Amino acid sequence: MKRALFTIPLCLILIGVMVTSFVLMGIKPSSSNISQAQKLAEYTKPAVVRILGYSVVSWQFNNPNDPEVEAILSQLNYQSVVGGSGSGAIISSDGYIVTNAHVVESAQMEDEDIANAAFDQLVTIMADYFQVDYETAYEYMLTYTQYTGIQNVIKVILPGGDTLDGEVKSYGAPVNEGKDVAVLKIEGKNLPTLKLGNSDNIQNQDNIWVSGYPAAADSDLLSPDSSLVSSMNAGQISATDKKTEQGSPVIQINAAATHGNSGGPIINEKGEIIGLLTFRGDTVNGQEVQGFNFSVPVNTVKEFTNQAGAKNTSSSTDKLYKEGLELYWGGYYDNALEKFEAVQRLYPNHSEIKKFITNSEQRAGDSKTLWSDYKTIFYIADGFAALLIILLLVFTFAFKPKNRPAPAVAAAPQTPPAAPPPQVPENTIQDLNNDGIIDVQDIILALQEQQKKQQKKDEENDS
């Protein structure tokens, strides 16, 4: 029992140490202080791109006697640009992008159609400058002007500032003609991505967010690099069962959107794309009415990604970035910094990573300890503690000392009893004649003595 008084408390302490280590290893970063909308904004921004789809038409003016028109054309570098801009989302780490067909429509048009659109633009410029009606300017320019070349251009501007050439891999049709979807491809690897969801699962009043580059958010008062920052507006799904005149399904939403948002992803609460913004509701008195916008369902988009051979796969960049954000939001700045630096090595032009690296470095002094990083040490220590507990228990209960007999108490010395006088055994030959020698005479005398005794016994028995 004396052993147990020492070993049992020690075992309890070791068990407490083991339990504490498991509790510490189980602590995970908590980002409960960050709203879901904030999380989605940070997850989404790196994969939302601005898309420019346009055609450059070169002109030749054949009236040397009209220096004024010549001067205007010279200012225009004898070129007209037709097309527009929109938004899109990267869906694969190797550079597949989904957007609207009408955003890159000019690249799919016939040269004659492009030239006519550019000529119309040129005539409008001349009519406005010379203050003449459109028809007069049209006839004059038609007489002396002809196009000499057309260049179709698709540029994809990434949030990090890179501008890359885009190639159309799959194309539907502009919104008034069919399914307003296009799939583009840019060169790249380890690109940030967004996941395609399932538009069959959406319900009225589901929360959604529209991400993109609305023209209304561009301003001369903003810095040039502000054009690289996408906007995100919140809203809900207003209707799920509407269709275009051509029979293509569309989703109605109430989130604010405008020119430039076309092709931008509509995100659900899981951060998945459930549609692409495609067109807005009719104007009222010439003014856009916000809250009545429509999108192509993502399941329609998937038809075209399949045609293009695009695989909707996330990248290591996505995984590390999200892990870093969770650590950062939880206050584990040192650990977050490691994740963000890994992202930067994989994809140096990530739009958000420099900001988070800087912020993590500045807050490193306040960083919490992520105990799960020390799992190996904890496992070794716990194994040693478990072994020590076993040894202590064996020592306490399996090897008890044997009971030794108590030493005898010494007794006082006693005088031994006197020995009885020696008795002569019966039938023993004795020196009967007292001559000092046991001989034949003694034997004869002994036999005679026995006969006498026997005779006397017989007489007693007869009486």
CSV table of C-alpha atoms in Angstrom, one decimal:
chain,number,residue,atom,x,y,z
A,1,MET,CA,0.0,0.0,0.0
A,2,LYS,CA,2.9,2.3,0.6
A,3,ARG,CA,3.8,2.0,-3.1
A,4,ALA,CA,0.3,2.9,-4.2
A,5,LEU,CA,0.4,6.1,-2.2
A,6,PHE,CA,3.2,7.2,-4.6
A,7,THR,CA,2.4,5.5,-7.9
A,8,ILE,CA,-1.4,6.1,-8.1
A,9,PRO,CA,-1.2,10.0,-8.0
A,10,LEU,CA,1.7,9.9,-10.5
A,11,CYS,CA,-0.4,7.8,-12.8
A,12,LEU,CA,-3.3,10.2,-12.5
A,13,ILE,CA,-1.0,13.1,-13.4
A,14,LEU,CA,0.3,11.3,-16.5
A,15,ILE,CA,-3.3,10.5,-17.6
A,16,GLY,CA,-4.1,14.2,-17.2
A,17,VAL,CA,-1.1,15.1,-19.3
A,18,MET,CA,-2.3,12.7,-22.1
A,19,VAL,CA,-5.9,14.0,-22.0
A,20,THR,CA,-4.6,17.6,-22.2
A,21,SER,CA,-2.4,16.8,-25.2
A,22,PHE,CA,-5.4,15.3,-27.1
A,23,VAL,CA,-7.5,18.3,-26.2
A,24,LEU,CA,-4.8,20.7,-27.5
A,25,MET,CA,-4.4,18.7,-30.7
A,26,GLY,CA,-8.1,18.8,-31.3
A,27,ILE,CA,-8.4,22.6,-31.2
A,28,LYS,CA,-9.1,23.9,-34.7
A,29,PRO,CA,-9.0,27.5,-35.9
A,30,SER,CA,-12.4,29.2,-35.6
A,31,SER,CA,-13.5,31.8,-38.1
A,32,SER,CA,-16.9,32.3,-36.5
A,33,ASN,CA,-16.2,36.0,-36.2
A,34,ILE,CA,-16.2,36.3,-40.0
A,35,SER,CA,-19.5,36.4,-41.9
A,36,GLN,CA,-20.3,33.9,-44.7
A,37,ALA,CA,-20.5,36.8,-47.1
A,38,GLN,CA,-17.0,38.0,-46.1
A,39,LYS,CA,-15.6,34.5,-46.6
A,40,LEU,CA,-17.3,34.1,-50.0
A,41,ALA,CA,-15.9,37.5,-51.1
A,42,GLU,CA,-12.3,36.5,-50.3
A,43,TYR,CA,-12.7,33.0,-51.8
A,44,THR,CA,-14.2,34.3,-55.0
A,45,LYS,CA,-12.2,37.4,-55.9
A,46,PRO,CA,-9.0,35.6,-57.1
A,47,ALA,CA,-11.0,33.6,-59.7
A,48,VAL,CA,-13.2,36.4,-61.2
A,49,VAL,CA,-11.8,38.0,-64.4
A,50,ARG,CA,-12.6,40.9,-66.6
A,51,ILE,CA,-13.0,40.0,-70.3
A,52,LEU,CA,-12.6,42.3,-73.3
A,53,GLY,CA,-14.0,41.0,-76.6
A,54,TYR,CA,-13.6,43.3,-79.5
A,55,SER,CA,-12.7,43.8,-83.1
A,56,VAL,CA,-10.4,46.4,-84.6
A,57,VAL,CA,-11.3,47.6,-88.1
A,58,SER,CA,-8.8,49.6,-90.1
A,59,TRP,CA,-10.0,52.3,-92.6
A,60,GLN,CA,-8.8,53.9,-95.7
A,61,PHE,CA,-10.2,57.4,-96.7
A,62,ASN,CA,-10.1,58.2,-100.4
A,63,ASN,CA,-10.9,61.9,-100.6
A,64,PRO,CA,-7.7,64.0,-100.3
A,65,ASN,CA,-9.7,67.1,-100.7
A,66,ASP,CA,-11.4,66.7,-97.3
A,67,PRO,CA,-8.6,67.4,-94.8
A,68,GLU,CA,-11.2,67.8,-91.9
A,69,VAL,CA,-12.4,64.2,-92.2
A,70,GLU,CA,-8.8,63.1,-92.7
A,71,ALA,CA,-7.8,64.8,-89.5
A,72,ILE,CA,-10.6,63.0,-87.5
A,73,LEU,CA,-9.6,59.7,-89.0
A,74,SER,CA,-6.0,60.4,-88.1
A,75,GLN,CA,-6.9,61.1,-84.5
A,76,LEU,CA,-8.6,57.7,-84.5
A,77,ASN,CA,-5.5,56.1,-86.0
A,78,TYR,CA,-7.8,55.2,-88.9
A,79,GLN,CA,-9.4,52.5,-86.7
A,80,SER,CA,-12.7,51.7,-85.1
A,81,VAL,CA,-13.2,49.3,-82.2
A,82,VAL,CA,-16.4,47.4,-81.8
A,83,GLY,CA,-17.2,45.0,-79.0
A,84,GLY,CA,-17.5,45.2,-75.3
A,85,SER,CA,-16.4,44.0,-71.9
A,86,GLY,CA,-17.8,41.6,-69.4
A,87,SER,CA,-16.9,39.3,-66.6
A,88,GLY,CA,-16.1,35.6,-66.2
A,89,ALA,CA,-14.9,32.9,-63.8
A,90,ILE,CA,-11.9,30.6,-63.9
A,91,ILE,CA,-13.1,27.0,-63.4
A,92,SER,CA,-9.9,25.0,-63.9
A,93,SER,CA,-6.4,25.4,-62.7
A,94,ASP,CA,-5.1,25.2,-66.3
A,95,GLY,CA,-7.1,28.2,-67.5
A,96,TYR,CA,-10.7,27.4,-68.6
A,97,ILE,CA,-13.1,30.3,-68.1
A,98,VAL,CA,-16.9,30.5,-68.4
A,99,THR,CA,-18.6,33.7,-69.5
A,100,ASN,CA,-21.5,34.9,-71.8
A,101,ALA,CA,-21.5,34.3,-75.5
A,102,HIS,CA,-22.4,38.0,-76.1
A,103,VAL,CA,-19.3,39.2,-74.3
A,104,VAL,CA,-17.1,37.6,-77.0
A,105,GLU,CA,-19.6,37.9,-79.8
A,106,SER,CA,-17.5,40.0,-82.1
A,107,ALA,CA,-14.9,37.2,-82.4
A,108,GLN,CA,-17.6,34.9,-83.8
A,109,MET,CA,-19.1,37.4,-86.3
A,110,GLU,CA,-18.5,37.5,-90.0
A,111,ASP,CA,-16.1,40.2,-91.2
A,112,GLU,CA,-18.8,41.9,-93.1
A,113,ASP,CA,-21.0,42.2,-90.1
A,114,ILE,CA,-18.1,43.5,-88.0
A,115,ALA,CA,-17.2,46.0,-90.7
A,116,ASN,CA,-20.9,47.2,-90.9
A,117,ALA,CA,-21.0,47.7,-87.1
A,118,ALA,CA,-17.7,49.6,-87.1
A,119,PHE,CA,-18.8,51.7,-90.1
A,120,ASP,CA,-22.0,52.6,-88.2
A,121,GLN,CA,-19.9,53.7,-85.3
A,122,LEU,CA,-17.7,55.8,-87.6
A,123,VAL,CA,-20.6,57.5,-89.3
A,124,THR,CA,-22.1,58.4,-85.9
A,125,ILE,CA,-18.8,60.1,-84.9
A,126,MET,CA,-18.7,62.1,-88.2
A,127,ALA,CA,-22.4,63.1,-87.9
A,128,ASP,CA,-21.9,64.4,-84.3
A,129,TYR,CA,-18.7,66.2,-85.2
A,130,PHE,CA,-20.0,68.0,-88.3
A,131,GLN,CA,-23.6,68.4,-86.9
A,132,VAL,CA,-25.3,66.7,-89.9
A,133,ASP,CA,-27.9,64.1,-89.9
A,134,TYR,CA,-26.9,60.4,-89.9
A,135,GLU,CA,-28.1,59.7,-93.4
A,136,THR,CA,-26.0,62.5,-95.0
A,137,ALA,CA,-22.9,61.4,-93.1
A,138,TYR,CA,-23.6,57.8,-94.0
A,139,GLU,CA,-23.8,58.4,-97.8
A,140,TYR,CA,-20.6,60.6,-97.7
A,141,MET,CA,-18.5,58.1,-95.7
A,142,LEU,CA,-19.8,55.2,-97.8
A,143,THR,CA,-18.5,56.9,-100.9
A,144,TYR,CA,-15.0,57.6,-99.7
A,145,THR,CA,-14.2,55.0,-97.0
A,146,GLN,CA,-13.5,51.3,-97.1
A,147,TYR,CA,-12.1,48.9,-94.5
A,148,THR,CA,-8.7,47.4,-95.1
A,149,GLY,CA,-8.5,44.9,-92.3
A,150,ILE,CA,-10.2,43.4,-89.2
A,151,GLN,CA,-8.5,42.0,-86.1
A,152,ASN,CA,-10.5,40.1,-83.6
A,153,VAL,CA,-9.2,40.3,-80.0
A,154,ILE,CA,-10.2,38.6,-76.8
A,155,LYS,CA,-8.3,39.7,-73.7
A,156,VAL,CA,-8.6,38.3,-70.2
A,157,ILE,CA,-7.5,40.5,-67.4
A,158,LEU,CA,-6.7,38.6,-64.3
A,159,PRO,CA,-7.3,40.2,-60.8
A,160,GLY,CA,-3.5,40.1,-60.3
A,161,GLY,CA,-3.0,42.5,-63.3
A,162,ASP,CA,-1.9,40.0,-66.0
A,163,THR,CA,-3.6,40.5,-69.4
A,164,LEU,CA,-3.7,37.3,-71.4
A,165,ASP,CA,-5.0,36.3,-74.8
A,166,GLY,CA,-8.2,34.2,-74.7
A,167,GLU,CA,-9.3,31.6,-77.1
A,168,VAL,CA,-13.0,30.5,-77.6
A,169,LYS,CA,-13.3,26.8,-77.1
A,170,SER,CA,-17.1,26.5,-77.0
A,171,TYR,CA,-19.7,29.0,-78.0
A,172,GLY,CA,-23.5,29.1,-77.6
A,173,ALA,CA,-25.3,32.2,-79.0
A,174,PRO,CA,-26.1,35.7,-77.8
A,175,VAL,CA,-29.0,36.0,-75.4
A,176,ASN,CA,-31.6,36.9,-78.0
A,177,GLU,CA,-30.6,33.9,-80.1
A,178,GLY,CA,-30.0,31.0,-77.8
A,179,LYS,CA,-27.9,29.9,-74.8
A,180,ASP,CA,-25.7,32.8,-73.8
A,181,VAL,CA,-22.6,30.8,-72.8
A,182,ALA,CA,-19.0,30.8,-74.0
A,183,VAL,CA,-16.0,28.8,-72.7
A,184,LEU,CA,-12.6,30.5,-73.1
A,185,LYS,CA,-9.0,29.2,-72.6
A,186,ILE,CA,-6.0,31.1,-71.4
A,187,GLU,CA,-2.5,29.8,-70.7
A,188,GLY,CA,-1.7,29.2,-67.1
A,189,LYS,CA,-1.2,26.7,-64.2
A,190,ASN,CA,-2.1,26.7,-60.6
A,191,LEU,CA,-4.8,29.3,-61.2
A,192,PRO,CA,-7.4,30.1,-58.6
A,193,THR,CA,-10.8,28.5,-59.5
A,194,LEU,CA,-14.5,28.4,-58.6
A,195,LYS,CA,-16.6,25.2,-58.4
A,196,LEU,CA,-19.6,24.7,-60.6
A,197,GLY,CA,-22.7,23.8,-58.5
A,198,ASN,CA,-26.0,22.3,-59.5
A,199,SER,CA,-28.8,24.7,-60.6
A,200,ASP,CA,-31.4,21.9,-60.1
A,201,ASN,CA,-31.0,22.3,-56.4
A,202,ILE,CA,-31.8,26.1,-56.2
A,203,GLN,CA,-34.9,27.4,-54.5
A,204,ASN,CA,-36.8,30.7,-54.5
A,205,GLN,CA,-35.3,33.2,-52.0
A,206,ASP,CA,-32.0,31.3,-51.8
A,207,ASN,CA,-29.2,33.8,-50.9
A,208,ILE,CA,-26.9,34.5,-53.8
A,209,TRP,CA,-24.0,36.9,-54.6
A,210,VAL,CA,-23.2,38.4,-58.0
A,211,SER,CA,-19.5,38.9,-58.7
A,212,GLY,CA,-18.0,40.8,-61.6
A,213,TYR,CA,-16.8,44.1,-63.0
A,214,PRO,CA,-19.8,46.4,-63.5
A,215,ALA,CA,-19.1,49.5,-65.6
A,216,ALA,CA,-21.0,51.5,-63.0
A,217,ALA,CA,-18.2,50.8,-60.5
A,218,ASP,CA,-15.6,52.3,-62.9
A,219,SER,CA,-14.8,55.9,-62.4
A,220,ASP,CA,-12.2,58.5,-63.4
A,221,LEU,CA,-11.9,59.3,-59.8
A,222,LEU,CA,-10.5,55.9,-58.9
A,223,SER,CA,-7.0,54.7,-59.3
A,224,PRO,CA,-6.1,52.6,-62.4
A,225,ASP,CA,-5.5,49.5,-60.3
A,226,SER,CA,-9.1,49.8,-59.0
A,227,SER,CA,-10.3,48.4,-62.3
A,228,LEU,CA,-8.7,45.1,-61.2
A,229,VAL,CA,-10.9,44.7,-58.2
A,230,SER,CA,-14.2,42.9,-58.7
A,231,SER,CA,-17.4,43.8,-57.0
A,232,MET,CA,-19.8,41.5,-55.2
A,233,ASN,CA,-23.5,42.3,-54.6
A,234,ALA,CA,-25.9,40.3,-52.5
A,235,GLY,CA,-29.4,39.2,-53.3
A,236,GLN,CA,-31.9,36.4,-53.6
A,237,ILE,CA,-33.3,34.1,-56.3
A,238,SER,CA,-36.6,35.6,-57.4
A,239,ALA,CA,-37.8,33.0,-59.9
A,240,THR,CA,-36.4,29.6,-61.1
A,241,ASP,CA,-38.8,28.6,-63.9
A,242,LYS,CA,-38.5,31.3,-66.5
A,243,LYS,CA,-37.3,30.8,-70.1
A,244,THR,CA,-36.1,33.0,-73.0
A,245,GLU,CA,-38.1,33.3,-76.2
A,246,GLN,CA,-35.9,30.6,-77.6
A,247,GLY,CA,-36.9,28.3,-74.7
A,248,SER,CA,-33.6,28.4,-72.8
A,249,PRO,CA,-34.0,28.4,-69.0
A,250,VAL,CA,-33.0,31.4,-67.0
A,251,ILE,CA,-32.9,32.3,-63.3
A,252,GLN,CA,-34.3,35.6,-62.1
A,253,ILE,CA,-32.4,37.3,-59.3
A,254,ASN,CA,-32.8,40.6,-57.4
A,255,ALA,CA,-29.1,41.5,-56.8
A,256,ALA,CA,-28.0,44.7,-58.4
A,257,ALA,CA,-26.0,44.4,-61.6
A,258,THR,CA,-25.3,46.4,-64.7
A,259,HIS,CA,-23.2,46.6,-67.9
A,260,GLY,CA,-19.9,44.8,-67.3
A,261,ASN,CA,-21.4,42.2,-65.0
A,262,SER,CA,-22.4,40.1,-68.0
A,263,GLY,CA,-20.8,36.6,-67.7
A,264,GLY,CA,-20.0,37.1,-64.1
A,265,PRO,CA,-20.6,34.2,-61.7
A,266,ILE,CA,-23.6,34.0,-59.4
A,267,ILE,CA,-22.5,32.3,-56.2
A,268,ASN,CA,-24.5,30.3,-53.6
A,269,GLU,CA,-23.8,30.0,-49.9
A,270,LYS,CA,-21.4,27.2,-50.5
A,271,GLY,CA,-19.2,29.3,-52.8
A,272,GLU,CA,-20.4,27.4,-55.9
A,273,ILE,CA,-21.4,28.9,-59.3
A,274,ILE,CA,-25.1,28.4,-59.8
A,275,GLY,CA,-25.4,30.7,-62.9
A,276,LEU,CA,-23.9,33.4,-65.1
A,277,LEU,CA,-25.5,36.8,-65.3
A,278,THR,CA,-26.8,37.3,-68.8
A,279,PHE,CA,-29.2,40.2,-69.2
A,280,ARG,CA,-31.3,42.8,-67.3
A,281,GLY,CA,-35.0,43.5,-67.3
A,282,ASP,CA,-36.6,46.0,-69.6
A,283,THR,CA,-36.0,49.7,-68.9
A,284,VAL,CA,-38.8,51.9,-67.5
A,285,ASN,CA,-38.9,55.4,-69.0
A,286,GLY,CA,-35.5,54.8,-70.5
A,287,GLN,CA,-34.0,54.0,-67.0
A,288,GLU,CA,-32.7,50.6,-65.8
A,289,VAL,CA,-34.6,49.2,-62.9
A,290,GLN,CA,-32.4,47.3,-60.5
A,291,GLY,CA,-33.5,44.0,-58.9
A,292,PHE,CA,-34.7,42.4,-62.1
A,293,ASN,CA,-31.7,40.5,-63.6
A,294,PHE,CA,-31.4,37.1,-65.2
A,295,SER,CA,-28.8,34.4,-65.4
A,296,VAL,CA,-28.0,31.3,-67.3
A,297,PRO,CA,-28.3,28.3,-65.0
A,298,VAL,CA,-25.0,26.5,-64.3
A,299,ASN,CA,-26.3,23.2,-65.7
A,300,THR,CA,-26.7,24.9,-69.1
A,301,VAL,CA,-23.1,26.2,-68.7
A,302,LYS,CA,-21.9,22.6,-68.1
A,303,GLU,CA,-23.1,21.6,-71.5
A,304,PHE,CA,-20.5,23.9,-73.0
A,305,THR,CA,-17.7,23.1,-70.6
A,306,ASN,CA,-18.2,19.5,-71.6
A,307,GLN,CA,-18.0,20.4,-75.3
A,308,ALA,CA,-14.8,22.3,-74.6
A,309,GLY,CA,-13.3,19.4,-72.7
A,310,ALA,CA,-12.9,21.6,-69.6
A,311,LYS,CA,-12.5,19.8,-66.2
A,312,ASN,CA,-13.9,21.7,-63.2
A,313,THR,CA,-11.0,20.9,-60.9
A,314,SER,CA,-9.7,23.0,-58.0
A,315,SER,CA,-6.0,23.7,-57.6
A,316,SER,CA,-3.4,23.4,-54.8
A,317,THR,CA,-3.6,27.2,-54.8
A,318,ASP,CA,-7.2,27.1,-53.8
A,319,LYS,CA,-6.6,24.6,-51.0
A,320,LEU,CA,-3.6,26.5,-49.5
A,321,TYR,CA,-5.3,29.8,-49.8
A,322,LYS,CA,-8.5,28.7,-48.0
A,323,GLU,CA,-6.5,27.0,-45.3
A,324,GLY,CA,-4.4,30.2,-44.9
A,325,LEU,CA,-7.6,32.3,-44.6
A,326,GLU,CA,-9.1,30.0,-41.9
A,327,LEU,CA,-5.8,30.3,-39.9
A,328,TYR,CA,-5.7,34.0,-40.4
A,329,TRP,CA,-9.2,34.6,-39.4
A,330,GLY,CA,-8.6,32.4,-36.3
A,331,GLY,CA,-5.6,34.4,-35.2
A,332,TYR,CA,-2.9,31.9,-36.1
A,333,TYR,CA,-0.9,34.4,-38.1
A,334,ASP,CA,2.4,32.5,-38.1
A,335,ASN,CA,0.7,29.4,-39.5
A,336,ALA,CA,-1.3,31.5,-42.0
A,337,LEU,CA,1.9,33.1,-43.2
A,338,GLU,CA,3.3,29.7,-44.1
A,339,LYS,CA,0.2,28.9,-46.2
A,340,PHE,CA,0.2,32.3,-48.0
A,341,GLU,CA,3.9,32.0,-48.8
A,342,ALA,CA,3.2,28.6,-50.3
A,343,VAL,CA,0.4,30.1,-52.4
A,344,GLN,CA,2.8,32.8,-53.6
A,345,ARG,CA,5.4,30.2,-54.7
A,346,LEU,CA,2.7,28.2,-56.6
A,347,TYR,CA,1.1,31.3,-58.2
A,348,PRO,CA,3.1,34.5,-57.7
A,349,ASN,CA,0.4,36.7,-59.3
A,350,HIS,CA,-2.4,35.8,-57.0
A,351,SER,CA,-4.4,39.0,-56.5
A,352,GLU,CA,-4.8,38.8,-52.7
A,353,ILE,CA,-1.7,37.0,-51.4
A,354,LYS,CA,0.6,40.0,-51.0
A,355,LYS,CA,-1.9,41.7,-48.8
A,356,PHE,CA,-2.4,38.7,-46.5
A,357,ILE,CA,1.3,38.1,-46.3
A,358,THR,CA,1.9,41.6,-45.2
A,359,ASN,CA,-0.9,41.6,-42.7
A,360,SER,CA,0.3,38.2,-41.3
A,361,GLU,CA,3.8,39.5,-40.8
A,362,GLN,CA,2.6,42.6,-39.0
A,363,ARG,CA,0.4,40.5,-36.6
A,364,ALA,CA,2.9,37.7,-36.0
A,365,GLY,CA,3.5,39.0,-32.4
A,366,ASP,CA,-0.1,38.3,-31.6
A,367,SER,CA,-0.2,34.9,-33.2
A,368,LYS,CA,-1.8,32.0,-31.3
A,369,THR,CA,-0.1,28.6,-31.0
A,370,LEU,CA,-1.5,25.9,-33.3
A,371,TRP,CA,-0.9,22.8,-31.1
A,372,SER,CA,-1.9,20.4,-33.9
A,373,ASP,CA,1.5,21.2,-35.5
A,374,TYR,CA,3.1,19.4,-32.6
A,375,LYS,CA,1.3,16.1,-33.1
A,376,THR,CA,4.4,14.0,-33.4
A,377,ILE,CA,5.9,15.3,-30.2
A,378,PHE,CA,2.6,14.8,-28.4
A,379,TYR,CA,2.3,11.2,-29.7
A,380,ILE,CA,5.8,10.4,-28.5
A,381,ALA,CA,5.2,12.0,-25.1
A,382,ASP,CA,1.8,10.2,-24.8
A,383,GLY,CA,3.3,6.9,-25.7
A,384,PHE,CA,6.0,7.3,-23.1
A,385,ALA,CA,3.4,8.4,-20.5
A,386,ALA,CA,1.3,5.3,-21.3
A,387,LEU,CA,4.3,3.0,-21.0
A,388,LEU,CA,5.3,4.6,-17.7
A,389,ILE,CA,1.7,4.2,-16.3
A,390,ILE,CA,1.8,0.5,-17.2
A,391,LEU,CA,5.1,0.0,-15.5
A,392,LEU,CA,3.9,1.9,-12.4
A,393,LEU,CA,0.8,-0.3,-12.1
A,394,VAL,CA,2.7,-3.5,-12.6
A,395,PHE,CA,5.2,-2.3,-9.9
A,396,THR,CA,2.3,-1.5,-7.6
A,397,PHE,CA,0.1,-4.5,-7.9
A,398,ALA,CA,2.0,-7.4,-9.5
A,399,PHE,CA,5.2,-7.4,-7.4
A,400,LYS,CA,3.9,-7.4,-3.8
A,401,PRO,CA,6.6,-8.3,-1.1
A,402,LYS,CA,6.3,-11.9,0.5
A,403,ASN,CA,5.2,-12.1,4.1
A,404,ARG,CA,8.1,-13.2,6.4
A,405,PRO,CA,7.4,-15.2,9.6
A,406,ALA,CA,7.9,-13.2,12.8
A,407,PRO,CA,10.9,-14.2,14.9
A,408,ALA,CA,10.2,-16.5,17.9
A,409,VAL,CA,10.3,-15.0,21.4
A,410,ALA,CA,13.1,-16.6,23.4
A,411,ALA,CA,11.7,-18.7,26.4
A,412,ALA,CA,13.2,-18.8,29.8
A,413,PRO,CA,15.4,-21.9,30.4
A,414,GLN,CA,13.7,-24.7,32.3
A,415,THR,CA,15.1,-27.7,34.2
A,416,PRO,CA,14.3,-30.8,32.2
A,417,PRO,CA,12.3,-33.5,34.1
A,418,ALA,CA,14.2,-36.3,35.7
A,419,ALA,CA,14.6,-39.3,33.5
A,420,PRO,CA,12.7,-42.3,34.7
A,421,PRO,CA,14.8,-45.2,35.9
A,422,PRO,CA,15.7,-47.6,33.2
A,423,GLN,CA,13.5,-50.6,33.0
A,424,VAL,CA,14.7,-53.9,32.0
A,425,PRO,CA,12.8,-55.0,28.9
A,426,GLU,CA,10.7,-58.1,29.3
A,427,ASN,CA,12.3,-61.4,28.1
A,428,THR,CA,15.7,-59.9,28.4
A,429,ILE,CA,18.5,-62.3,29.7
A,430,GLN,CA,19.9,-61.0,33.0
A,431,ASP,CA,22.7,-62.0,35.3
A,432,LEU,CA,20.4,-64.0,37.5
A,433,ASN,CA,23.1,-65.8,39.5
A,434,ASN,CA,25.0,-62.6,40.2
A,435,ASP,CA,28.3,-64.1,39.1
A,436,GLY,CA,28.9,-61.1,36.8
A,437,ILE,CA,28.6,-63.2,33.7
A,438,ILE,CA,25.6,-63.9,31.6
A,439,ASP,CA,26.0,-67.5,30.7
A,440,VAL,CA,24.0,-70.8,30.3
A,441,GLN,CA,23.2,-70.9,34.0
A,442,ASP,CA,21.5,-67.5,33.7
A,443,ILE,CA,19.5,-68.7,30.7
A,444,ILE,CA,18.4,-71.8,32.6
A,445,LEU,CA,17.4,-69.7,35.6
A,446,ALA,CA,15.4,-67.3,33.3
A,447,LEU,CA,13.6,-70.2,31.7
A,448,GLN,CA,12.7,-71.6,35.0
A,449,GLU,CA,11.4,-68.3,36.2
A,450,GLN,CA,9.2,-68.0,33.1
A,451,GLN,CA,7.7,-71.5,33.7
A,452,LYS,CA,6.9,-70.5,37.2
A,453,LYS,CA,5.1,-67.4,36.1
A,454,GLN,CA,3.2,-69.3,33.4
A,455,GLN,CA,2.1,-72.0,35.9
A,456,LYS,CA,0.9,-69.4,38.4
A,457,LYS,CA,-1.1,-67.6,35.6
A,458,ASP,CA,-2.7,-70.9,34.6
A,459,GLU,CA,-3.7,-71.6,38.2
A,460,GLU,CA,-5.3,-68.2,38.5
A,461,ASN,CA,-7.3,-68.8,35.3
A,462,ASP,CA,-8.6,-72.2,36.5
A,463,SER,CA,-9.8,-70.7,39.8
